[in-house]
Every structure is written in C-alpha cells, then in structure tokens.
Amino acid sequence: MRGPGTLVYTSLPAMIDFIRQELSYLSESSDSHSPDAAVRTSRSHGLLRNAIELDWPAADIEHLSVSDAEDVYIVVRPELTAKTREHKIPIAHIWMDNSTVPACPTIDTLNIVSLGFDGSSTAGFFTTFCVVNDRNTCALVTRGKRFHLQRFDEYGPTADDQRDIPHYRVAKLFNSGPNTRLFAIGNVSSKQSMMLLEVSLSPVLVLRELVKIPGLVSGDDVAAVAVESTEKTLIIIAALTGSSRRVIHKISVPRHGQS
C-alpha cells in the first residue's frame, strides 16, 4: 500500500549543501556507532523542519510548479469518484506562513470537478495548469477543450468558473508570472499543426493566434517559458517531436499590437 508523499520546503542552496553532505557521508565509514551518524541525523532533521506531509502518494503528483520563493502548486492525478462518476482533480497551493515564528508551510486544497456526466477513463483528463491574476487563482484545461478558473480562497459552486474553449484545443498554458499576459500552445480543432496563442479571460474567453510553430503538431511533448521586458515578451518553447527530434523555438511578442 502506498503511503502519503512528503514535500520539503527549502531553498536551492540548502538542498545543494545537503546533497553534498550526504555524498561525503557515503564515502566515509557506514559504522552506525561513529560520531558522524548523529551529525548526519541532526542535519537531515534540519533540512526537513519545513517538510509537509501530503494527502497523496508522490507517484500521483502529475504537475509541480514554483511561482516564487513562497508558493508551490501541485496537481494530483485525477480520480473517478465512485458515487457520481465525476472526474475530480485535487490541486494544492502550498505556501509559507510568515505570520508564525518560525515560518511554516501551509496547504490549501481545492478540487476541480467536471460538470456533467462523463463516464470515460480519467486518462488524459488533466491537460495543463497555470497560476493567473494572483497567487490564489489558478487556470487549468481538461480534455484540451474545457477551461477552468478557480480561486483557492473561495469555495462553493460560484468559485469554479468553467468555460468551453471555442475553435481550439489547448495543450499548454503558461505566463511569466501571475499578473502578466496568459499564453497557450494549441491547435485549431480540425487541424494538427500547433501555434502560439494569447488568452483573454474577460469578459469572455478569447484565444488570439500569434504565430504558427514550425514542425510542432498535436501530441508532441512541449514545454514553454515566458520572460517579460519593457517592449516585448520573450517566449522559449522546447519540443520533442514525433520523430524524436529535439527543437527549441524562440519567439518575441511585442507588448502591444500584433506579433
């Protein structure tokens, strides 16, 4: 039986130092009676003091992202509820509560549930996730065609804003930060070629085509990052195509006007 996973909340330098220490210990004697054994345990406990136990096994985590030094987001493998056969995706926002001394990690959890009956498999139900507007708001896409917008600090039926995505299938949502432009990689529903899109949420969901991505088709593995500057947004897209060819695309999108 699989047990719950653990998320360790630490800085990258602290993690690097810990790995270096552990590697040095491996090269030394494994005698449990040596004084190094006690030091190793105490240092491990120091690294794990900001650990938080999750409600799900680590193997069930489908997505993990870090937006800044204090906010972590995880998306859990969708589950099919026995009573209603609705698809449910647990999503957690883990953040550092600096009002306590010392600061400790806190977890807020919400469940994205599909509206309407869907008796098919959960495989491929979750598509992509992105933090938008502020640290407490997330957007995700299910089945490539359903857009969800929900807040971690609001509950009830009105907190989950679901909309159909018109004319397109979305494979990836991304931005350079919660308060910046939202981009997507997707394709027209009737075609396989992929393109870069800009997503507008208010007052209605609108996707605007920016540029086609050469050689990229639906089903290819893709990752994307965006970096804002004064005059433009720089987008880097890394793709593994169906022919196992690795491709990097660099796209500049002006801050105003057409690309």
PDB file of C-alpha atoms in Angstrom, residues 130-138 149 151 175 177-180 201:
ATOM      1  CA  CYS A 130      -1.100  27.811 -14.702  1.00  0.00           C
ATOM      2  CA  VAL A 131      -1.326  30.431 -11.932  1.00  0.00           C
ATOM      3  CA  VAL A 132      -3.102  33.588 -13.152  1.00  0.00           C
ATOM      4  CA  ASN A 133      -4.072  37.041 -11.842  1.00  0.00           C
ATOM      5  CA  ASP A 134      -2.675  36.464  -8.319  1.00  0.00           C
ATOM      6  CA  ARG A 135      -1.168  33.723  -6.161  1.00  0.00           C
ATOM      7  CA  ASN A 136      -4.629  32.456  -5.132  1.00  0.00           C
ATOM      8  CA  THR A 137      -6.081  31.981  -8.622  1.00  0.00           C
ATOM      9  CA  CYS A 138      -5.351  29.118 -10.985  1.00  0.00           C
ATOM     10  CA  LEU A 149     -10.699  29.275 -13.478  1.00  0.00           C
ATOM     11  CA  ARG A 151      -9.581  30.540  -6.525  1.00  0.00           C
ATOM     12  CA  ASN A 175       2.976  33.040 -18.431  1.00  0.00           C
ATOM     13  CA  GLY A 177       4.034  35.500 -13.592  1.00  0.00           C
ATOM     14  CA  PRO A 178       0.536  35.668 -12.096  1.00  0.00           C
ATOM     15  CA  ASN A 179      -0.109  39.276 -13.203  1.00  0.00           C
ATOM     16  CA  THR A 180       1.210  39.004 -16.766  1.00  0.00           C
ATOM     17  CA  LEU A 201     -10.370  35.940 -19.866  1.00  0.00           C
TER      18      LEU A 201
END
